[in-house]
Tab-separated table of C-alpha atoms in Angstrom:
chain	number	residue	atom	x	y	z
A	3	MET	CA	-62.343	52.933	200.517
A	4	ILE	CA	-65.965	54.056	199.249
A	5	ASP	CA	-68.482	51.380	199.998
A	6	THR	CA	-71.148	53.141	198.156
A	7	THR	CA	-71.748	54.939	194.618
A	8	THR	CA	-74.781	56.881	196.054
A	9	PHE	CA	-74.306	60.418	197.669
A	10	VAL	CA	-77.130	62.426	199.135
A	11	GLY	CA	-76.970	66.072	200.127
A	12	PRO	CA	-80.082	67.658	201.757
A	13	ASP	CA	-80.278	71.388	201.998
A	14	VAL	CA	-82.035	71.605	205.506
A	15	HIS	CA	-84.292	74.371	206.529
A	16	ALA	CA	-86.560	75.111	209.547
A	17	ARG	CA	-89.903	73.719	207.675
A	18	SER	CA	-88.257	72.233	204.623
A	19	ILE	CA	-85.674	69.838	203.220
A	20	LYS	CA	-84.502	69.740	199.497
A	21	ALA	CA	-82.415	66.657	198.650
A	22	VAL	CA	-80.286	65.668	195.908
A	23	ALA	CA	-78.882	62.317	195.332
A	24	LEU	CA	-75.611	61.761	193.087
A	25	ASP	CA	-74.789	58.602	191.447
A	26	ILE	CA	-71.461	58.786	190.745
A	27	MET	CA	-71.180	55.679	188.482
A	28	THR	CA	-73.959	56.861	185.906
A	29	SER	CA	-73.822	60.444	186.745
A	30	GLU	CA	-77.664	60.176	187.427
A	31	VAL	CA	-78.983	63.278	189.634
A	32	ARG	CA	-82.055	62.815	191.304
A	33	ALA	CA	-84.026	65.276	193.265
A	34	ALA	CA	-86.974	65.448	196.030
A	35	ALA	CA	-88.568	68.151	198.236
A	36	PHE	CA	-89.941	67.271	201.604
A	37	GLY	CA	-91.366	69.080	204.819
A	38	TYR	CA	-89.097	68.736	207.848
A	39	ASP	CA	-89.919	64.994	207.881
A	40	ALA	CA	-86.836	62.495	208.542
A	41	ALA	CA	-89.118	59.623	207.893
A	42	SER	CA	-89.872	60.822	204.421
A	43	ALA	CA	-86.451	61.743	203.579
A	44	ALA	CA	-85.001	58.454	205.010
A	45	GLN	CA	-87.592	56.596	202.899
A	46	TRP	CA	-86.868	58.391	199.864
A	47	ILE	CA	-82.894	57.618	200.528
A	48	GLY	CA	-83.342	54.076	201.151
A	49	SER	CA	-85.526	53.655	197.781
A	50	ILE	CA	-82.712	54.889	195.878
A	51	ASP	CA	-79.885	53.075	197.618
A	52	ALA	CA	-79.732	51.617	201.156
A	53	ALA	CA	-76.021	52.154	201.512
A	54	ALA	CA	-76.084	55.870	200.203
A	55	ARG	CA	-74.159	58.295	202.374
A	56	CYS	CA	-75.691	61.608	203.304
A	57	VAL	CA	-74.459	65.191	204.528
A	58	TYR	CA	-75.968	68.420	205.623
A	59	GLU	CA	-74.359	71.647	206.550
A	60	SER	CA	-73.893	72.331	210.172
A	61	GLY	CA	-75.812	75.538	211.303
A	62	VAL	CA	-78.892	76.387	213.228
A	63	THR	CA	-80.844	73.220	212.745
A	64	GLY	CA	-78.010	71.247	214.816
A	65	PHE	CA	-77.972	67.418	214.793
A	66	ASP	CA	-81.637	66.756	214.922
A	67	LEU	CA	-81.903	65.621	211.527
A	68	GLN	CA	-78.719	63.631	211.591
A	69	LYS	CA	-80.082	61.505	214.646
A	70	LYS	CA	-83.268	60.982	213.103
A	71	LEU	CA	-81.829	59.845	209.918
A	72	SER	CA	-79.303	57.669	211.690
A	73	ASP	CA	-81.943	55.751	213.619
A	74	PRO	CA	-83.442	53.855	210.656
A	75	GLY	CA	-79.853	53.053	209.531
A	76	VAL	CA	-79.114	56.093	207.065
A	77	ASP	CA	-75.446	57.011	206.885
A	78	CYS	CA	-75.833	60.654	207.505
A	79	VAL	CA	-73.042	63.231	208.782
A	80	VAL	CA	-73.031	66.875	209.408
A	81	GLY	CA	-70.469	68.696	207.178
A	82	ALA	CA	-68.398	71.867	208.990
A	83	VAL	CA	-69.857	74.704	206.612
A	84	SER	CA	-66.953	76.792	207.376
A	85	LYS	CA	-64.949	74.396	205.535
A	86	MET	CA	-66.842	74.414	202.363
A	87	ILE	CA	-65.899	76.520	199.925
A	88	LYS	CA	-67.984	77.027	196.808
A	89	PRO	CA	-66.722	78.106	193.459
A	90	ALA	CA	-67.212	82.034	192.382
A	91	ALA	CA	-69.309	81.269	189.527
A	92	ASP	CA	-72.034	79.460	192.091
A	93	ARG	CA	-72.362	82.621	194.118
A	94	ARG	CA	-74.921	84.139	191.501
A	95	ARG	CA	-77.214	81.372	191.028
A	96	LYS	CA	-77.792	80.258	194.693
A	97	ASN	CA	-80.950	78.319	195.267
A	98	ASP	CA	-81.829	75.204	197.477
A	99	ARG	CA	-81.346	72.619	194.650
A	100	ASN	CA	-78.014	73.849	193.721
A	101	ASP	CA	-77.003	74.031	197.544
A	102	ALA	CA	-78.084	70.167	197.820
A	103	GLU	CA	-76.152	69.208	194.775
A	104	PHE	CA	-73.109	70.785	195.762
A	105	LEU	CA	-73.197	68.892	199.201
A	106	ALA	CA	-73.683	65.499	197.436
A	107	ARG	CA	-70.791	66.265	195.124
A	108	MET	CA	-68.608	67.268	197.870
A	109	LEU	CA	-69.061	64.294	199.777
A	110	SER	CA	-68.594	62.017	196.821
A	111	ALA	CA	-65.181	63.710	196.287
A	112	GLY	CA	-64.250	63.203	200.070
A	113	ASN	CA	-63.876	67.107	200.807
A	114	VAL	CA	-66.296	66.966	203.434
A	115	VAL	CA	-64.975	67.839	207.108
A	116	GLU	CA	-67.357	65.848	209.711
A	117	VAL	CA	-68.553	67.545	212.556
A	118	TRP	CA	-68.569	65.601	215.823
A	119	ALA	CA	-72.274	64.828	216.702
A	120	PRO	CA	-72.678	64.523	220.381
A	121	ASP	CA	-75.285	62.368	221.868
A	122	ASP	CA	-78.631	63.449	223.582
A	123	GLU	CA	-76.890	63.476	226.981
A	124	ARG	CA	-73.853	65.355	226.011
A	125	GLU	CA	-75.980	67.850	224.301
A	126	ALA	CA	-78.065	68.608	226.999
A	127	ALA	CA	-75.262	69.163	229.271
A	128	ARG	CA	-73.762	71.438	226.756
A	129	ASP	CA	-76.835	73.283	226.258
A	130	LEU	CA	-77.353	73.887	229.992
A	131	THR	CA	-73.822	75.679	230.318
A	132	ARG	CA	-74.688	77.705	227.234
A	133	ALA	CA	-77.838	78.545	228.969
A	134	LEU	CA	-75.813	79.680	232.200
A	135	GLU	CA	-73.577	81.777	229.777
A	136	ASP	CA	-76.811	83.533	228.529
A	137	ALA	CA	-77.994	83.909	232.129
A	138	ARG	CA	-74.677	85.607	233.063
A	139	ASP	CA	-74.914	88.118	229.941
A	140	ASP	CA	-78.702	89.015	230.696
A	141	LEU	CA	-77.577	89.841	234.523
A	142	LYS	CA	-74.778	91.778	233.251
A	143	ARG	CA	-77.270	93.831	230.704
A	144	SER	CA	-79.671	94.110	233.486
A	145	LYS	CA	-77.422	95.840	236.099
A	146	GLN	CA	-76.028	98.133	233.252
A	147	ARG	CA	-79.449	99.364	232.364
A	148	LEU	CA	-80.120	99.977	236.182
A	149	SER	CA	-76.868	101.870	236.823
A	150	LYS	CA	-77.154	103.989	233.787
A	151	PHE	CA	-80.863	104.768	234.329
A	152	LEU	CA	-79.525	105.997	237.682
A	153	LEU	CA	-76.417	107.776	236.332
A	154	GLY	CA	-78.595	109.743	233.636
A	155	HIS	CA	-80.973	111.033	236.700
A	156	GLY	CA	-78.348	112.095	238.976
A	157	PRO	CA	-77.708	109.526	241.877
A	158	VAL	CA	-74.533	108.078	242.135
A	159	PHE	CA	-73.560	105.715	245.084
A	160	ASP	CA	-70.566	107.162	246.707
A	161	GLU	CA	-70.387	105.696	250.409
A	162	LYS	CA	-67.227	105.076	251.969
A	163	THR	CA	-65.847	102.574	254.721
A	164	PRO	CA	-64.395	103.748	257.912
A	165	SER	CA	-60.897	103.547	256.335
A	166	GLY	CA	-61.868	105.852	253.500
A	167	GLN	CA	-62.311	103.525	250.775
A	168	ARG	CA	-65.367	103.604	248.399
A	169	LYS	CA	-67.898	100.678	248.798
A	170	LYS	CA	-68.394	98.719	245.742
A	171	ASN	CA	-71.406	98.358	243.837
A	172	TRP	CA	-74.048	95.531	243.976
A	173	THR	CA	-73.207	94.923	247.836
A	174	ARG	CA	-75.920	95.049	250.684
A	175	ALA	CA	-75.033	98.905	251.022
A	176	TYR	CA	-75.363	99.212	247.480
A	177	TRP	CA	-79.061	98.092	247.365
A	178	SER	CA	-79.941	99.971	250.637
A	179	TRP	CA	-79.041	103.073	248.902
A	180	VAL	CA	-80.967	102.269	245.486
A	181	ARG	CA	-84.084	101.495	247.260
A	182	SER	CA	-83.826	104.649	249.324
A	183	ILE	CA	-84.148	106.556	246.102
A	184	SER	CA	-87.185	108.410	245.100
A	185	PHE	CA	-87.948	110.521	242.162
A	186	ALA	CA	-90.257	113.290	241.736
A	187	GLU	CA	-92.037	111.740	238.922
A	188	ARG	CA	-94.054	108.719	239.341
A	189	ALA	CA	-92.978	107.035	236.062
A	190	ASP	CA	-89.533	107.167	237.080
A	191	ASN	CA	-90.210	105.604	240.152
A	192	GLU	CA	-92.199	102.850	238.245
A	193	VAL	CA	-89.078	102.306	236.002
A	194	LEU	CA	-86.746	102.250	238.835
A	195	SER	CA	-88.900	99.500	240.364
A	196	TYR	CA	-88.836	97.449	237.044
A	197	TYR	CA	-84.971	97.753	236.706
A	198	ILE	CA	-84.768	96.585	240.385
A	199	ASP	CA	-87.013	93.421	239.738
A	200	ASP	CA	-85.003	92.712	236.629
A	201	VAL	CA	-81.645	92.488	238.161
A	202	LYS	CA	-83.282	90.387	240.954
A	203	GLN	CA	-84.988	87.781	238.492
A	204	ALA	CA	-81.772	87.688	236.512
A	205	ALA	CA	-79.680	86.928	239.558
A	206	GLU	CA	-82.065	84.269	240.522
A	207	ASN	CA	-82.099	82.849	236.886
A	208	LYS	CA	-78.426	82.589	237.091
A	209	ALA	CA	-78.129	80.843	240.616
A	210	GLY	CA	-80.815	78.306	239.445
A	211	LEU	CA	-78.530	77.454	236.607
A	212	GLU	CA	-75.521	77.162	238.286
A	213	GLY	CA	-77.087	74.662	240.727
A	214	LEU	CA	-78.106	72.378	237.601
A	215	VAL	CA	-74.579	72.656	236.137
A	216	LYS	CA	-73.060	71.596	239.448
A	217	ALA	CA	-75.751	68.904	239.508
A	218	GLU	CA	-74.895	67.764	236.118
A	219	GLU	CA	-71.220	67.863	236.613
A	220	GLY	CA	-71.674	65.720	239.807
A	221	LYS	CA	-72.885	62.675	237.907
A	222	PRO	CA	-70.761	59.685	237.579
A	223	ARG	CA	-69.963	59.995	234.143
A	224	ARG	CA	-68.629	63.454	234.391
A	225	LYS	CA	-67.262	63.934	238.007
A	226	ARG	CA	-63.900	62.416	237.625
A	227	ARG	CA	-63.230	64.567	234.267
A	228	VAL	CA	-64.372	67.823	235.878
A	229	ASP	CA	-62.466	67.096	239.168
A	230	SER	CA	-59.485	66.685	237.191
A	231	LEU	CA	-59.691	69.389	235.138
A	232	CYS	CA	-60.369	71.537	238.693
A	233	ARG	CA	-56.600	70.745	239.134
A	234	LEU	CA	-55.295	72.748	236.524
A	235	LYS	CA	-54.334	76.383	237.548
A	236	GLY	CA	-57.041	78.888	237.026
A	237	ILE	CA	-59.897	76.649	236.396
A	238	ASP	CA	-62.971	76.516	238.966
A	239	VAL	CA	-65.919	74.006	238.886
A	240	MET	CA	-67.941	76.147	236.242
A	241	THR	CA	-64.944	76.544	233.710
A	242	ALA	CA	-64.090	72.755	234.404
A	243	ALA	CA	-67.747	71.948	233.452
A	244	ASP	CA	-67.478	74.240	230.428
A	245	LEU	CA	-64.584	72.435	229.171
A	246	ALA	CA	-65.883	69.016	229.827
A	247	PHE	CA	-69.664	69.672	228.477
A	248	GLU	CA	-68.376	71.577	225.286
A	249	ALA	CA	-65.521	69.140	224.261
A	250	GLY	CA	-67.886	66.016	225.104
A	251	GLU	CA	-65.177	63.499	224.806
A	252	PHE	CA	-61.550	64.796	224.795
A	253	SER	CA	-60.384	61.457	223.191
A	254	ARG	CA	-61.635	62.778	219.820
A	255	PHE	CA	-58.897	65.405	219.561
A	256	LYS	CA	-55.365	63.768	218.195
A	257	ASN	CA	-53.462	66.322	220.140
A	258	ALA	CA	-53.434	69.653	221.862
A	259	ARG	CA	-52.858	71.444	218.431
A	260	SER	CA	-56.390	70.084	217.286
A	261	PHE	CA	-57.970	70.986	220.572
A	262	ALA	CA	-56.435	74.648	220.405
A	263	ALA	CA	-57.728	74.870	216.588
A	264	TRP	CA	-61.300	73.708	217.664
A	265	ALA	CA	-61.458	76.367	220.281
A	266	GLY	CA	-59.960	79.224	217.993
A	267	LEU	CA	-56.909	79.750	220.033
A	268	THR	CA	-54.300	79.116	217.149
A	269	PRO	CA	-52.419	81.981	216.079
A	270	SER	CA	-53.390	83.629	212.554
A	271	GLU	CA	-50.681	83.641	210.124
A	272	HIS	CA	-50.080	85.434	206.641
A	273	SER	CA	-46.512	84.207	205.923
A	274	SER	CA	-45.238	83.817	202.187
A	275	GLY	CA	-41.567	82.896	201.050
A	276	GLU	CA	-39.035	84.113	203.728
A	277	SER	CA	-41.755	86.692	205.247
A	278	VAL	CA	-43.358	85.259	208.435
A	279	ARG	CA	-46.157	87.096	209.878
A	280	LYS	CA	-48.422	85.618	212.831
A	281	GLY	CA	-51.153	87.680	214.243
A	282	GLY	CA	-53.589	87.200	217.314
A	283	ALA	CA	-55.980	84.205	217.646
A	284	THR	CA	-58.074	83.052	214.751
A	285	LYS	CA	-61.098	83.111	216.679
A	286	ALA	CA	-62.643	80.727	214.321
A	287	GLY	CA	-63.643	77.952	216.875
A	288	ASN	CA	-65.668	77.103	219.677
A	289	LYS	CA	-66.919	80.978	220.623
A	290	HIS	CA	-68.677	79.825	223.780
A	291	LEU	CA	-65.603	78.020	225.284
A	292	ARG	CA	-63.134	80.335	224.403
A	293	LYS	CA	-65.103	83.329	225.810
A	294	ASN	CA	-65.351	81.406	229.201
A	295	VAL	CA	-61.743	80.115	229.639
A	296	GLY	CA	-59.842	82.792	227.459
A	297	GLY	CA	-59.433	85.161	230.169
A	298	SER	CA	-56.901	83.299	231.902
A	299	ARG	CA	-53.744	82.487	229.773
A	300	ALA	CA	-52.069	80.168	232.558
A	301	ALA	CA	-55.413	78.077	232.441
A	302	LEU	CA	-54.933	77.561	228.757
A	303	SER	CA	-51.324	76.665	228.948
A	304	ASP	CA	-52.170	74.062	231.602
A	305	VAL	CA	-55.014	72.479	229.468
A	306	LEU	CA	-53.045	72.143	226.503
A	307	ARG	CA	-50.120	70.603	228.244
A	308	ALA	CA	-52.671	68.246	229.716
A	309	PHE	CA	-53.193	67.025	226.399
A	310	GLU	CA	-49.306	66.693	225.079
A	311	GLY	CA	-48.220	65.224	228.661
A	312	PRO	CA	-44.527	65.208	229.717
A	313	ARG	CA	-42.026	66.873	227.315
A	314	ARG	CA	-38.900	65.266	226.218
A	315	ARG	CA	-35.844	66.562	228.006
A	316	THR	CA	-32.550	66.174	227.653
A	317	GLY	CA	-29.697	66.720	230.427
A	318	SER	CA	-30.856	68.360	233.265
A	319	GLU	CA	-33.900	69.831	234.283
A	320	PRO	CA	-35.336	72.691	236.642
A	321	SER	CA	-36.113	71.123	240.437
A	322	GLY	CA	-39.799	70.374	240.525
A	323	GLN	CA	-40.274	70.082	236.789
A	324	LYS	CA	-40.364	66.354	237.005
A	325	SER	CA	-43.146	66.248	239.594
A	326	CYS	CA	-45.049	68.967	237.773
A	327	ASP	CA	-45.061	66.856	234.432
A	328	GLN	CA	-46.093	63.910	236.418
A	329	GLY	CA	-49.008	65.732	237.700
A	330	HIS	CA	-49.904	66.874	234.356
A	331	THR	CA	-49.667	63.230	233.060
A	332	LYS	CA	-51.967	62.132	236.026
A	333	THR	CA	-54.509	64.783	235.306
A	334	ARG	CA	-54.372	63.902	231.743
A	335	ASP	CA	-55.237	60.400	232.268
A	336	GLU	CA	-58.068	60.849	234.597
A	337	ALA	CA	-59.490	63.575	232.289
A	338	GLY	CA	-59.351	60.608	229.688
A	339	VAL	CA	-57.647	62.583	226.824
A	340	ASP	CA	-55.462	59.823	225.847
A	341	ALA	CA	-56.325	58.448	222.316
A	342	GLY	CA	-57.249	55.352	223.709
A	343	THR	CA	-59.682	56.280	226.458
A	344	ARG	CA	-63.396	56.161	225.534
A	345	ASP	CA	-66.337	57.166	227.915
A	346	ALA	CA	-67.716	54.655	229.693
């Protein structure tokens, strides 16, 4: 049931907001422009209709404006931009005002898929795990630069153990070998020293962020959920923290299918009539989560089964299946994924 007749669509940028308000009863359209000032936008929306609903597109501006508009009482949501399909005719006349009016009309028609907005604490925890992923990528790139620099100048680590097996890179023996290298040109030695320091610094940054993530997952609000996820096969503490921090609140997912779709793990499909064609994962969901847990099919299977709980069975069942399902049910309950479970 619609409890308002006014719908507002702000087109948000880093330094400006272009807003359009649509009254569906009179078809009146009003427009205004602001700097990135939530207070001015909230005042303008309130002067039109205190009960007005507001939506802006998800994107790099995040949830900051949504939180700042919600504080003074504006009903503001963030719409999933991937679910907003504009008419082909609008592609040749794109501007901020048209985009804002499009959002207002989509909201008035009920065609906006809302994005779940985390609170400040959940968003900070999520940012921490994403920073850790960046640190892992930085360390990987730093190691690649160092190894390829050495390879391009000839030196190759080829030491072997007493049993004849080749020693691995990035061990103490490898670093001792790297530090023993000296080039004829001073510039090459300076570059080598830079790459060594770069790897060392990246490793320290990664270790520091891992410590912060462990401290965050140890808080009472998160510890039980993370510990429960660690019981699943293939899930360690860091992966469990990624799952818990990215999902924020498991009870917002109706079932395993909705969780899989959010993570981009559902199969793609191009079927018509009697022809059924399914392909690989859509990869249309949470890229960060899919990257960190997508390498373990067994782990993903257990996560999805934790949502669904024990399967209905008829007749006999394999030995151990009942206890296995009971274990998943316990994990599901402790992780707080039941529809009635909410965060404390």
